[in-house]
Amino acid sequence: MRQVTGKGLAAVGLLVAVAVWLVWNFSESPAAFLRVSIIGLQNGALYALIALGYTLVYGIIELINFAHGDLFMLGSLFGMFLLAQSGQDASNPATWLLLIGIIAATMVFCGTLNMTIERVAYRPLRNAPKLAPLITAIGMSFILQNIGLIWNGPGQVSVPVVLPNEVLFTIGGVGINSIPLIIVGVTIPLLLLLTWIVRSTKPGKAMRATAQDADGARLMGINVNRTIAFTFALGGLMAGAAGVLYAQAVSTTRWDQGFQLGLISFTAAVLGGIGNLRGAVLGAVLIGFIQALNEGLPHGAGAQWSQSLVFSILILILVFKPEGLLGEQTPEKV
Amino acid sequence: MSSPTAESVTQVGSGDRGSAAPVLEVEGLRVFYGNIEAVKGVSIKVHPGEIVTLIGSNGAGKTTTLRAISGLNAPRHGTITFEGKSIGGRPGHEIVKLGIAQSPEGRKIFGRMSVQENLELGAFQRTDKDGIKDDVARVFDLFPRLKERINQRAGTMSGGEQQMLAMGRALMARPKLLMLDEPSMGLAPVLVDLIFETVKEVNAQGTTILMVEQNALAALDVARYAYVLESGKIKLEGPAAALATNDEVRKAYLGEG
């Protein structure tokens, strides 16, 4: 029988408190509960797309790529730039078809950009002490932010929403809007595609082998540099999709949006267990829900406490489970 | 910079190894870790069909020599020639493609993957699906224990099983030259015998082998030709049988004297 520790009791106590709080809110206002859950799911999906870029890169070269959030921001700007160039807006009901093309183009843009960043900024530092690429990543984050600043100006820029924005159906008096469902509907296939690539394709196997032991991978005949570039490309693709979808969800872009969302998404990756794909998705959805529940429920603490809450939960989880929710202590060390 | 001379090498027994050209020739190899010179002018030859062993104490530069041949460490001086092509300083994946595979020190198996996946990664450069299947079967013939563990996570296996997997995985590349780094390290005596028997069997099936060992007695027993490495330099070389009876070798490496 396992020994009951103080830490274990505290964990159970916390979970019970959260459950009581949820039931209390739900009984008071089921409609609000449903409404914020959908928002939480939508934001969680977007965070997941970004978090995967952090977790993939960390998994393979143990670098926290601080520039990743800003890559997502540039994706937003690029996608909305393409939309503006097309001259179409919501008045043409077929514009959302165009948006699919824009998502694809933005994914390619961000994938290529991320590969380029890896090639010029990180690869030359491959054998340098770990701190060197980390500082470089922070520098790269500032560079990308400044590109966004020059490109998009210092303020918030509104963009036309061309996703169909209508109430699809009503549950218990709550209208379910189409945009969150579309965002989740685009995200899930992307996540499945990514999982399939990593699990079942040859480049995916090369990624997993390189992540576990780069020299071991070289001895298998794996081109490690190319595999790392491929990993950055995958992360970039996901960030590009997130950029366009996020801009459509909030109908604005801003040069510094990547900083905050990047931080949240990175937190999601750590929460789930950095390096673990399913962990990143789970962490992202959890954070999406925590934020939405806190901001939208009758007994929530409100938006001004959202960040503090998210990071408090991160700290708590890392105290109880330092490797993250789905992370594992590597068993292969002999 | 003066390069170390070859005169310090003592030839024991006959240096005659037949008329065939060596498949691998390392000449004046020097490898550094930062400013520390780990390999100080090593020259070795491996002829087709041979088992050649590199023996010496801990830190003599055996592993670094193999790492340089596999492209994991770049040589600062010297040449590495494989089948007439210069390969020194080329990246690891190209060297595997040319036909050199290694079962490395510490095994470097992929612990979170299954035995099956590890073996398939060994054949990463190959595209002949049927051939790969045949070779997985061949590895299971050599190491029936691996077949029992086919879907087990490699990291949860015992040290001996992991060593079998590392060797089997290297064989999956169908190498012309198989390099083994300390295949007997940390294994129970009964497993050590099994590993060396397998080395002989693989060699008999036509694979040339270059093996690094601390277990000099066992290594000299299976090898045809041997080099003794000391502090980054070749000290002695000769037919394994001659070295095994050499007084200096017996004193220093076989625990006699």
Coordinates of C-alpha atoms in Angstrom, one line a residue:
Chain A
M1 CA 0.0 0.0 0.0
R2 CA 1.2 3.5 -0.8
Q3 CA 2.0 5.8 2.0
V4 CA -0.2 8.8 2.3
T5 CA 2.0 11.8 2.2
G6 CA 1.3 15.4 3.1
K7 CA 1.8 16.3 -0.5
G8 CA -0.6 13.7 -1.7
L9 CA -3.3 15.0 0.8
A10 CA -2.7 18.5 -0.4
A11 CA -3.2 17.4 -4.0
V12 CA -6.4 15.6 -3.2
G13 CA -7.6 18.7 -1.2
L14 CA -6.9 21.0 -4.1
L15 CA -8.7 18.8 -6.6
V16 CA -11.7 18.5 -4.3
A17 CA -11.8 22.3 -4.0
V18 CA -11.7 22.8 -7.7
A19 CA -14.4 20.3 -8.2
V20 CA -16.6 22.0 -5.6
W21 CA -16.0 25.3 -7.3
L22 CA -17.0 23.9 -10.7
V23 CA -20.2 22.3 -9.4
W24 CA -21.1 25.5 -7.6
N25 CA -20.7 27.6 -10.7
F26 CA -22.5 25.0 -12.9
S27 CA -25.5 24.8 -10.6
E28 CA -25.8 28.6 -10.6
S29 CA -25.5 29.1 -14.3
P30 CA -25.3 26.1 -16.6
A31 CA -25.6 28.5 -19.7
A32 CA -22.5 30.5 -18.7
F33 CA -20.7 27.2 -18.1
L34 CA -21.5 26.0 -21.6
R35 CA -20.6 29.3 -23.2
V36 CA -17.2 29.6 -21.5
S37 CA -16.4 26.0 -22.2
I38 CA -16.7 26.5 -25.9
I39 CA -14.4 29.6 -25.6
G40 CA -12.0 27.5 -23.5
L41 CA -12.0 24.8 -26.1
Q42 CA -11.3 27.2 -28.9
N43 CA -8.4 28.9 -27.1
G44 CA -7.1 25.6 -26.0
A45 CA -7.0 24.4 -29.6
L46 CA -5.1 27.5 -30.7
Y47 CA -2.6 27.2 -27.7
A48 CA -2.1 23.6 -28.7
L49 CA -1.0 24.5 -32.2
I50 CA 1.6 26.9 -30.8
A51 CA 2.6 24.7 -27.9
L52 CA 3.5 21.9 -30.3
G53 CA 6.2 24.0 -31.9
Y54 CA 7.8 24.5 -28.4
T55 CA 7.5 20.9 -27.4
L56 CA 8.8 19.5 -30.7
V57 CA 11.9 21.7 -30.8
Y58 CA 12.6 21.2 -27.1
G59 CA 12.2 17.5 -27.5
I60 CA 14.8 17.4 -30.2
I61 CA 17.5 19.9 -29.3
E62 CA 16.5 21.0 -25.7
L63 CA 16.1 24.5 -26.8
I64 CA 13.3 26.8 -25.5
N65 CA 12.6 28.6 -28.7
F66 CA 11.5 31.9 -27.4
A67 CA 11.0 33.2 -30.9
H68 CA 8.2 30.7 -31.5
G69 CA 5.4 33.0 -30.2
D70 CA 6.6 35.7 -32.5
L71 CA 6.7 33.4 -35.4
F72 CA 3.0 32.8 -34.7
M73 CA 2.5 36.6 -34.7
L74 CA 4.2 37.0 -38.1
G75 CA 1.9 34.2 -39.3
S76 CA -1.1 36.3 -38.3
L77 CA 0.3 39.4 -40.0
F78 CA 1.2 37.4 -43.2
G79 CA -2.2 35.7 -43.4
M80 CA -4.1 38.9 -42.9
F81 CA -1.9 40.7 -45.4
L82 CA -2.8 38.0 -47.9
L83 CA -6.5 38.5 -47.1
A84 CA -6.2 42.2 -47.5
Q85 CA -4.4 41.8 -50.8
S86 CA -7.2 39.6 -52.1
G87 CA -9.6 42.5 -51.7
Q88 CA -12.3 40.1 -50.4
D89 CA -14.2 40.5 -47.2
A90 CA -17.2 38.9 -45.5
S91 CA -19.6 40.3 -48.0
N92 CA -18.6 37.6 -50.3
P93 CA -19.8 34.3 -48.7
A94 CA -17.2 32.3 -50.6
T95 CA -14.3 34.1 -49.0
W96 CA -13.9 31.4 -46.3
L97 CA -12.8 29.1 -49.2
L98 CA -10.1 31.7 -49.9
L99 CA -9.2 31.5 -46.3
I100 CA -8.3 27.9 -46.5
G101 CA -5.8 28.8 -49.2
I102 CA -4.5 31.6 -47.0
I103 CA -4.1 29.1 -44.1
A104 CA -2.1 26.8 -46.3
A105 CA 0.1 29.6 -47.6
T106 CA 0.7 30.9 -44.1
M107 CA 1.6 27.5 -42.9
V108 CA 4.2 27.2 -45.7
F109 CA 5.4 30.8 -44.9
C110 CA 5.9 30.1 -41.2
G111 CA 7.4 26.6 -41.8
T112 CA 10.0 28.1 -44.2
L113 CA 10.7 31.0 -41.9
N114 CA 11.2 28.7 -38.9
M115 CA 13.6 26.5 -40.9
T116 CA 15.5 29.6 -42.0
I117 CA 15.8 30.8 -38.4
E118 CA 17.1 27.4 -37.3
R119 CA 19.6 27.4 -40.2
V120 CA 21.1 30.9 -39.6
A121 CA 20.7 31.4 -35.8
Y122 CA 20.6 28.0 -34.1
R123 CA 22.6 25.5 -36.2
P124 CA 25.9 27.4 -35.9
L125 CA 25.6 27.1 -32.2
R126 CA 24.8 23.4 -32.1
N127 CA 28.0 22.5 -30.1
A128 CA 28.0 25.7 -28.0
P129 CA 27.0 25.7 -24.4
K130 CA 23.2 25.5 -24.0
L131 CA 22.9 29.1 -22.8
A132 CA 24.2 30.5 -26.2
P133 CA 21.2 29.3 -28.4
L134 CA 18.8 30.2 -25.6
I135 CA 20.0 33.9 -25.6
T136 CA 20.0 33.8 -29.4
A137 CA 16.4 32.7 -29.3
I138 CA 15.5 35.6 -27.1
G139 CA 17.3 37.9 -29.5
M140 CA 15.5 36.3 -32.4
S141 CA 12.2 36.9 -30.6
F142 CA 13.0 40.7 -30.5
I143 CA 14.0 40.7 -34.2
L144 CA 10.7 39.1 -35.2
Q145 CA 8.7 41.5 -33.0
N146 CA 10.4 44.4 -34.6
I147 CA 9.7 43.1 -38.0
G148 CA 6.0 42.9 -36.9
L149 CA 6.2 46.4 -35.5
I150 CA 7.6 47.8 -38.8
W151 CA 5.1 45.8 -40.9
N152 CA 2.0 46.3 -38.9
G153 CA 2.6 49.5 -36.9
P154 CA 2.6 49.9 -33.1
G155 CA -1.1 49.6 -32.5
Q156 CA -3.8 47.0 -32.7
V157 CA -4.9 46.5 -36.3
S158 CA -8.4 45.2 -37.0
V159 CA -8.9 42.6 -39.7
P160 CA -12.0 41.5 -41.5
V161 CA -13.5 38.3 -40.2
V162 CA -14.4 36.1 -43.2
L163 CA -15.1 32.9 -41.3
P164 CA -18.9 32.3 -41.3
N165 CA -19.9 34.0 -38.0
E166 CA -23.4 32.8 -37.2
V167 CA -25.3 30.9 -34.5
L168 CA -25.5 27.3 -35.7
F169 CA -27.8 25.9 -33.0
T170 CA -28.9 26.6 -29.5
I171 CA -28.4 24.4 -26.4
G172 CA -30.3 25.4 -23.3
G173 CA -30.7 29.0 -24.5
V174 CA -27.0 29.3 -25.4
G175 CA -26.3 30.0 -29.1
I176 CA -23.4 28.0 -30.4
N177 CA -21.4 30.2 -32.7
S178 CA -19.7 28.7 -35.8
I179 CA -16.3 30.3 -35.4
P180 CA -15.1 28.3 -32.3
L181 CA -16.3 25.1 -33.9
I182 CA -14.5 25.8 -37.2
I183 CA -11.3 26.5 -35.3
V184 CA -11.6 23.3 -33.4
G185 CA -12.6 21.5 -36.6
V186 CA -9.4 22.7 -38.4
T187 CA -7.2 22.1 -35.4
I188 CA -8.1 18.5 -34.7
P189 CA -7.1 17.2 -38.2
L190 CA -3.9 19.1 -38.0
L191 CA -3.0 17.6 -34.6
L192 CA -3.9 14.1 -35.9
L193 CA -1.7 14.7 -39.0
L194 CA 1.2 15.8 -36.9
T195 CA 0.8 12.8 -34.6
W196 CA 0.8 10.5 -37.6
I197 CA 3.9 12.1 -39.1
V198 CA 5.8 11.8 -35.9
R199 CA 4.7 8.3 -35.1
S200 CA 4.6 6.6 -38.4
T201 CA 6.6 8.3 -41.2
K202 CA 10.3 7.9 -41.7
P203 CA 11.2 11.5 -41.0
G204 CA 9.1 11.2 -37.8
K205 CA 11.0 8.1 -36.7
A206 CA 14.2 10.0 -37.4
M207 CA 12.9 12.8 -35.2
R208 CA 12.1 10.5 -32.3
A209 CA 15.5 8.8 -32.7
T210 CA 17.4 12.1 -32.8
A211 CA 15.4 13.3 -29.7
Q212 CA 16.5 10.3 -27.7
D213 CA 20.1 10.2 -28.8
A214 CA 21.6 12.3 -31.6
D215 CA 24.8 10.4 -31.9
G216 CA 22.9 7.1 -31.9
A217 CA 20.7 8.6 -34.7
R218 CA 23.8 9.5 -36.7
L219 CA 25.1 5.9 -36.4
M220 CA 21.8 4.7 -37.9
G221 CA 22.5 6.9 -41.0
I222 CA 20.1 9.6 -40.0
N223 CA 20.9 13.1 -41.2
V224 CA 20.5 14.8 -37.9
N225 CA 20.7 18.4 -39.3
R226 CA 18.1 17.7 -41.8
T227 CA 15.9 16.1 -39.1
I228 CA 16.2 19.1 -36.9
A229 CA 15.3 21.4 -39.8
F230 CA 12.3 19.2 -40.5
T231 CA 11.2 19.6 -36.9
F232 CA 11.4 23.4 -37.1
A233 CA 9.4 23.2 -40.3
L234 CA 6.6 21.2 -38.6
G235 CA 6.5 23.6 -35.7
G236 CA 6.3 26.5 -38.1
L237 CA 3.4 24.9 -40.1
M238 CA 1.3 24.6 -36.9
A239 CA 2.2 28.2 -35.8
G240 CA 1.1 29.5 -39.2
A241 CA -2.3 27.8 -39.0
A242 CA -2.7 29.2 -35.5
G243 CA -1.8 32.7 -36.7
V244 CA -4.5 32.9 -39.2
L245 CA -7.2 31.2 -37.0
Y246 CA -6.3 33.4 -34.1
A247 CA -6.6 36.6 -36.1
Q248 CA -10.0 35.4 -37.3
A249 CA -11.1 34.6 -33.8
V250 CA -10.1 37.9 -32.2
S251 CA -10.5 40.0 -35.4
T252 CA -7.3 41.9 -34.7
T253 CA -3.5 41.6 -35.1
R254 CA -0.8 43.2 -33.0
W255 CA 3.0 43.1 -33.1
D256 CA 3.3 41.8 -29.6
Q257 CA 0.5 39.3 -29.5
G258 CA 3.1 36.5 -29.9
F259 CA 4.8 37.3 -26.6
Q260 CA 1.9 36.6 -24.4
L261 CA 0.4 33.7 -26.4
G262 CA 3.9 32.3 -26.8
L263 CA 4.4 32.3 -23.0
I264 CA 1.0 30.8 -22.4
S265 CA 1.6 28.1 -25.0
F266 CA 5.0 27.3 -23.6
T267 CA 3.5 27.0 -20.2
A268 CA 1.0 24.5 -21.7
A269 CA 3.9 22.5 -23.1
V270 CA 5.6 22.4 -19.7
L271 CA 2.3 21.6 -18.0
G272 CA 1.7 18.6 -20.2
G273 CA 5.3 17.4 -20.1
I274 CA 7.7 19.2 -22.4
G275 CA 8.8 17.0 -25.3
N276 CA 5.5 15.1 -25.2
L277 CA 3.0 15.8 -28.0
R278 CA -0.1 14.7 -26.3
G279 CA 1.0 16.5 -23.2
A280 CA 1.2 19.8 -25.1
V281 CA -2.3 19.4 -26.4
L282 CA -3.6 18.4 -23.0
G283 CA -1.8 21.3 -21.3
A284 CA -3.1 23.7 -23.9
V285 CA -6.7 22.6 -23.5
L286 CA -6.4 22.8 -19.7
I287 CA -5.1 26.3 -19.8
G288 CA -7.7 27.4 -22.3
F289 CA -10.4 26.1 -20.0
I290 CA -8.8 27.5 -16.8
Q291 CA -8.7 31.0 -18.4
A292 CA -12.2 30.8 -19.8
L293 CA -13.8 29.4 -16.7
N294 CA -12.0 32.0 -14.5
E295 CA -13.0 34.9 -16.8
G296 CA -16.6 33.8 -17.6
L297 CA -18.1 32.0 -14.7
P298 CA -20.1 33.9 -12.0
H299 CA -17.6 33.1 -9.3
G300 CA -14.5 33.5 -11.3
A301 CA -11.8 35.9 -10.3
G302 CA -12.0 37.8 -13.5
A303 CA -9.7 38.4 -16.5
Q304 CA -7.2 40.5 -14.5
W305 CA -6.3 37.3 -12.5
S306 CA -6.1 34.9 -15.4
Q307 CA -2.3 35.0 -15.9
S308 CA -1.6 34.7 -12.2
L309 CA -4.0 31.8 -12.0
V310 CA -2.5 30.0 -14.9
F311 CA 1.1 30.3 -13.6
S312 CA 0.0 29.4 -10.0
I313 CA -1.4 26.2 -11.4
L314 CA 1.7 25.6 -13.4
I315 CA 3.8 26.0 -10.2
L316 CA 1.5 23.7 -8.3
I317 CA 1.6 21.0 -10.9
L318 CA 5.3 21.2 -11.2
V319 CA 5.6 20.8 -7.4
F320 CA 3.5 17.7 -7.5
K321 CA 4.7 16.3 -10.8
P322 CA 7.9 18.0 -12.0
E323 CA 8.0 16.1 -15.3
G324 CA 4.5 17.5 -16.3
L325 CA 1.2 15.7 -16.6
L326 CA 2.1 13.2 -19.3
G327 CA 5.9 13.6 -19.1
E328 CA 7.9 10.6 -18.0
Q329 CA 11.2 10.1 -16.3
T330 CA 13.2 8.4 -18.9
P331 CA 13.5 4.8 -18.0
E332 CA 16.3 3.8 -20.4
K333 CA 19.1 5.2 -18.4
V334 CA 21.1 2.2 -17.2
Chain B
M1 CA 53.5 20.8 -35.7
S2 CA 55.5 17.6 -35.6
S3 CA 53.4 14.5 -36.1
P4 CA 54.2 11.5 -34.0
T5 CA 56.4 9.1 -35.8
A6 CA 55.5 5.5 -36.6
E7 CA 58.8 4.3 -35.2
S8 CA 57.3 3.9 -31.7
V9 CA 55.1 1.0 -32.9
T10 CA 56.5 -2.4 -32.0
Q11 CA 55.7 -5.1 -34.5
V12 CA 55.1 -8.4 -32.8
G13 CA 55.1 -11.4 -35.1
S14 CA 54.5 -11.1 -38.8
G15 CA 52.9 -8.0 -40.3
D16 CA 52.0 -9.9 -43.5
R17 CA 48.2 -9.9 -43.9
G18 CA 47.9 -11.2 -47.5
S19 CA 47.8 -9.4 -50.8
A20 CA 44.3 -8.0 -50.7
A21 CA 44.1 -4.2 -50.2
P22 CA 42.8 -3.1 -46.8
V23 CA 39.1 -2.2 -46.7
L24 CA 39.8 0.4 -44.0
E25 CA 43.0 2.4 -43.6
V26 CA 43.5 4.9 -40.9
E27 CA 46.8 6.9 -41.2
G28 CA 48.2 9.3 -38.7
L29 CA 44.8 10.0 -37.1
R30 CA 44.7 12.8 -34.5
V31 CA 41.5 13.7 -32.7
F32 CA 41.0 16.5 -30.1
Y33 CA 38.3 17.3 -27.6
G34 CA 38.9 21.0 -27.3
N35 CA 42.5 21.3 -26.5
I36 CA 42.9 17.7 -25.3
E37 CA 44.4 15.3 -27.7
A38 CA 42.7 12.0 -27.3
V39 CA 44.1 10.2 -30.3
K40 CA 47.7 11.1 -31.2
G41 CA 48.6 9.7 -34.5
V42 CA 46.9 6.3 -34.8
S43 CA 47.5 4.2 -37.9
I44 CA 45.5 1.0 -38.4
K45 CA 44.5 -1.2 -41.3
V46 CA 41.6 -3.6 -41.6
H47 CA 41.7 -6.1 -44.4
P48 CA 38.5 -7.7 -45.9
G49 CA 37.2 -10.6 -43.9
E50 CA 39.3 -10.0 -40.9
I51 CA 38.4 -9.5 -37.2
V52 CA 40.7 -6.8 -36.0
T53 CA 40.7 -5.7 -32.4
L54 CA 41.9 -2.6 -30.8
I55 CA 42.8 -3.2 -27.1
G56 CA 44.1 -1.0 -24.4
S57 CA 43.2 0.4 -21.1
N58 CA 40.5 2.9 -20.2
G59 CA 41.1 6.3 -21.9
A60 CA 43.6 5.0 -24.4
G61 CA 41.6 6.5 -27.3
K62 CA 39.9 3.4 -28.6
T63 CA 36.4 4.8 -28.6
T64 CA 37.5 8.1 -30.0
T65 CA 39.2 6.3 -32.9
L66 CA 35.9 4.5 -33.7
R67 CA 33.9 7.7 -33.3
A68 CA 36.2 9.4 -35.8
I69 CA 35.8 6.6 -38.3
S70 CA 32.0 6.8 -37.9
G71 CA 32.1 10.6 -38.4
L72 CA 31.0 11.5 -34.9
N73 CA 34.3 13.3 -34.2
A74 CA 36.2 15.2 -36.9
P75 CA 39.8 14.2 -37.2
R76 CA 42.2 17.2 -36.9
H77 CA 45.0 15.4 -38.7
G78 CA 45.4 12.2 -40.7
T79 CA 43.4 10.3 -43.2
I80 CA 40.7 7.7 -43.0
T81 CA 40.2 5.7 -46.2
F82 CA 37.4 3.2 -46.7
E83 CA 37.4 1.2 -49.9
G84 CA 39.8 3.7 -51.5
K85 CA 37.6 6.7 -50.7
S86 CA 38.7 9.3 -48.2
I87 CA 36.0 9.6 -45.5
G88 CA 37.7 11.6 -42.7
G89 CA 35.5 14.4 -41.5
R90 CA 32.4 13.3 -43.5
P91 CA 29.1 13.4 -41.5
G92 CA 27.9 10.2 -39.9
H93 CA 25.0 9.5 -42.1
E94 CA 27.2 9.4 -45.2
I95 CA 29.6 7.0 -43.6
V96 CA 26.7 4.6 -42.8
K97 CA 25.7 4.8 -46.4
L98 CA 29.2 3.8 -47.5
G99 CA 28.9 0.6 -45.5
I100 CA 30.3 1.2 -42.0
A101 CA 28.0 0.5 -39.0
Q102 CA 28.9 0.8 -35.3
S103 CA 27.5 -0.7 -32.2
P104 CA 28.7 2.1 -29.9
E105 CA 30.0 2.4 -26.4
G106 CA 27.1 2.7 -24.0
R107 CA 25.0 1.0 -26.7
K108 CA 23.0 4.1 -27.5
I109 CA 19.8 2.1 -28.1
F110 CA 16.6 4.1 -28.4
G111 CA 15.1 3.2 -25.0
R112 CA 11.6 4.6 -25.6
M113 CA 11.2 2.6 -28.7
S114 CA 10.5 -1.1 -29.1
V115 CA 13.0 -3.7 -30.1
Q116 CA 11.4 -3.9 -33.5
E117 CA 11.6 -0.1 -34.1
N118 CA 15.2 -0.1 -33.0
L119 CA 16.1 -2.7 -35.5
E120 CA 14.2 -0.9 -38.3
L121 CA 16.1 2.3 -37.5
G122 CA 19.3 0.3 -38.0
A123 CA 18.1 -0.1 -41.6
F124 CA 17.2 3.6 -41.9
Q125 CA 19.2 4.1 -45.2
R126 CA 17.8 1.0 -46.8
T127 CA 14.7 0.9 -49.0
D128 CA 14.5 -2.8 -49.7
K129 CA 11.6 -3.8 -47.5
D130 CA 11.9 -7.5 -48.1
G131 CA 15.6 -7.4 -47.4
I132 CA 15.0 -5.6 -44.2
K133 CA 12.5 -8.2 -43.2
D134 CA 15.0 -11.0 -43.9
D135 CA 17.6 -9.2 -41.9
V136 CA 15.3 -8.8 -38.9
A137 CA 14.8 -12.5 -39.0
R138 CA 18.5 -13.1 -39.3
V139 CA 19.1 -10.9 -36.2
F140 CA 16.4 -13.0 -34.3
D141 CA 18.3 -16.1 -35.4
L142 CA 21.5 -14.7 -33.9
F143 CA 19.7 -13.5 -30.8
P144 CA 16.5 -15.5 -30.1
R145 CA 16.1 -13.5 -26.8
L146 CA 15.4 -10.4 -28.9
K147 CA 12.6 -12.1 -30.7
E148 CA 10.9 -12.8 -27.3
R149 CA 11.1 -9.1 -26.6
I150 CA 10.1 -7.8 -30.0
N151 CA 7.5 -5.3 -28.8
Q152 CA 9.1 -4.5 -25.5
R153 CA 10.5 -1.0 -24.9
A154 CA 14.2 -1.4 -25.4
G155 CA 15.1 0.7 -22.3
T156 CA 13.4 -1.8 -20.0
M157 CA 15.6 -4.7 -21.1
S158 CA 18.7 -6.0 -19.3
G159 CA 22.2 -4.8 -20.2
G160 CA 22.9 -8.0 -22.0
E161 CA 19.7 -7.8 -24.1
Q162 CA 20.5 -4.2 -24.9
Q163 CA 24.0 -5.2 -26.1
M164 CA 22.4 -7.8 -28.3
L165 CA 20.0 -5.2 -29.7
A166 CA 22.9 -2.7 -30.3
M167 CA 24.8 -5.4 -32.3
G168 CA 21.7 -6.5 -34.1
R169 CA 20.7 -3.0 -35.0
A170 CA 24.2 -2.3 -36.4
L171 CA 23.9 -5.5 -38.6
M172 CA 20.6 -4.1 -40.0
A173 CA 22.5 -1.7 -42.0
R174 CA 24.1 -4.7 -43.8
P175 CA 27.5 -3.1 -43.3
K176 CA 30.7 -4.1 -45.1
L177 CA 32.6 -3.1 -41.9
L178 CA 31.0 -3.6 -38.5
M179 CA 32.6 -1.8 -35.6
L180 CA 31.9 -3.0 -32.1
D181 CA 32.8 -0.8 -29.1
E182 CA 33.2 -2.8 -25.9
P183 CA 30.6 -5.5 -26.8
S184 CA 31.3 -7.3 -23.5
M185 CA 31.2 -4.4 -21.2
G186 CA 29.2 -5.0 -18.0
L187 CA 27.9 -8.4 -19.1
A188 CA 27.8 -11.6 -17.1
P189 CA 30.5 -14.1 -18.2
V190 CA 28.0 -16.5 -19.9
L191 CA 26.8 -13.6 -22.0
V192 CA 30.3 -12.5 -22.8
D193 CA 30.9 -15.9 -24.4
L194 CA 27.7 -15.6 -26.3
I195 CA 28.6 -12.2 -27.7
F196 CA 32.0 -13.3 -28.8
E197 CA 30.6 -16.5 -30.4
T198 CA 28.2 -14.2 -32.3
V199 CA 31.0 -12.0 -33.4
K200 CA 32.7 -15.0 -34.9
E201 CA 29.5 -16.2 -36.5
V202 CA 28.8 -12.8 -38.1
N203 CA 32.4 -12.6 -39.4
A204 CA 32.1 -16.1 -40.8
Q205 CA 29.0 -14.9 -42.7
G206 CA 31.2 -12.4 -44.5
T207 CA 31.2 -9.2 -42.4
T208 CA 34.6 -7.6 -41.7
I209 CA 34.8 -6.5 -38.0
L210 CA 36.8 -3.9 -36.1
M211 CA 36.3 -4.4 -32.4
V212 CA 37.4 -2.3 -29.4
E213 CA 37.7 -4.3 -26.2
Q214 CA 39.0 -4.0 -22.7
N215 CA 38.7 -7.7 -22.3
A216 CA 41.9 -8.3 -24.1
L217 CA 42.0 -12.0 -23.6
A218 CA 38.7 -12.7 -25.2
A219 CA 39.3 -10.2 -27.9
L220 CA 42.7 -11.7 -28.9
D221 CA 41.0 -15.1 -28.9
V222 CA 38.6 -14.2 -31.7
A223 CA 40.6 -11.6 -33.6
R224 CA 43.1 -12.3 -36.4
Y225 CA 45.1 -9.1 -36.0
A226 CA 45.4 -6.7 -33.1
Y227 CA 46.6 -3.3 -32.1
V228 CA 47.5 -2.2 -28.6
L229 CA 46.6 1.4 -27.9
E230 CA 48.2 3.3 -25.1
S231 CA 47.6 7.0 -24.3
G232 CA 46.4 7.7 -27.8
K233 CA 49.1 5.9 -29.6
I234 CA 49.6 2.5 -31.1
K235 CA 52.2 0.7 -29.0
L236 CA 52.1 -2.8 -30.4
E237 CA 50.6 -4.5 -33.3
G238 CA 50.6 -8.0 -34.8
P239 CA 48.7 -11.2 -35.3
A240 CA 46.3 -11.7 -32.4
A241 CA 47.9 -15.1 -31.6
A242 CA 51.4 -13.6 -31.4
L243 CA 50.2 -10.7 -29.2
A244 CA 48.4 -13.1 -26.9
T245 CA 51.8 -14.8 -26.1
N246 CA 53.7 -11.6 -26.0
D247 CA 55.2 -10.9 -22.5
E248 CA 54.5 -7.2 -22.5
V249 CA 50.9 -7.7 -23.5
R250 CA 50.4 -10.5 -20.9
K251 CA 51.8 -8.2 -18.2
A252 CA 49.9 -5.1 -19.0
Y253 CA 46.6 -6.3 -20.3
L254 CA 46.1 -9.9 -19.4
G255 CA 46.7 -9.4 -15.7
E256 CA 49.9 -11.5 -15.5
G257 CA 53.2 -10.7 -14.1

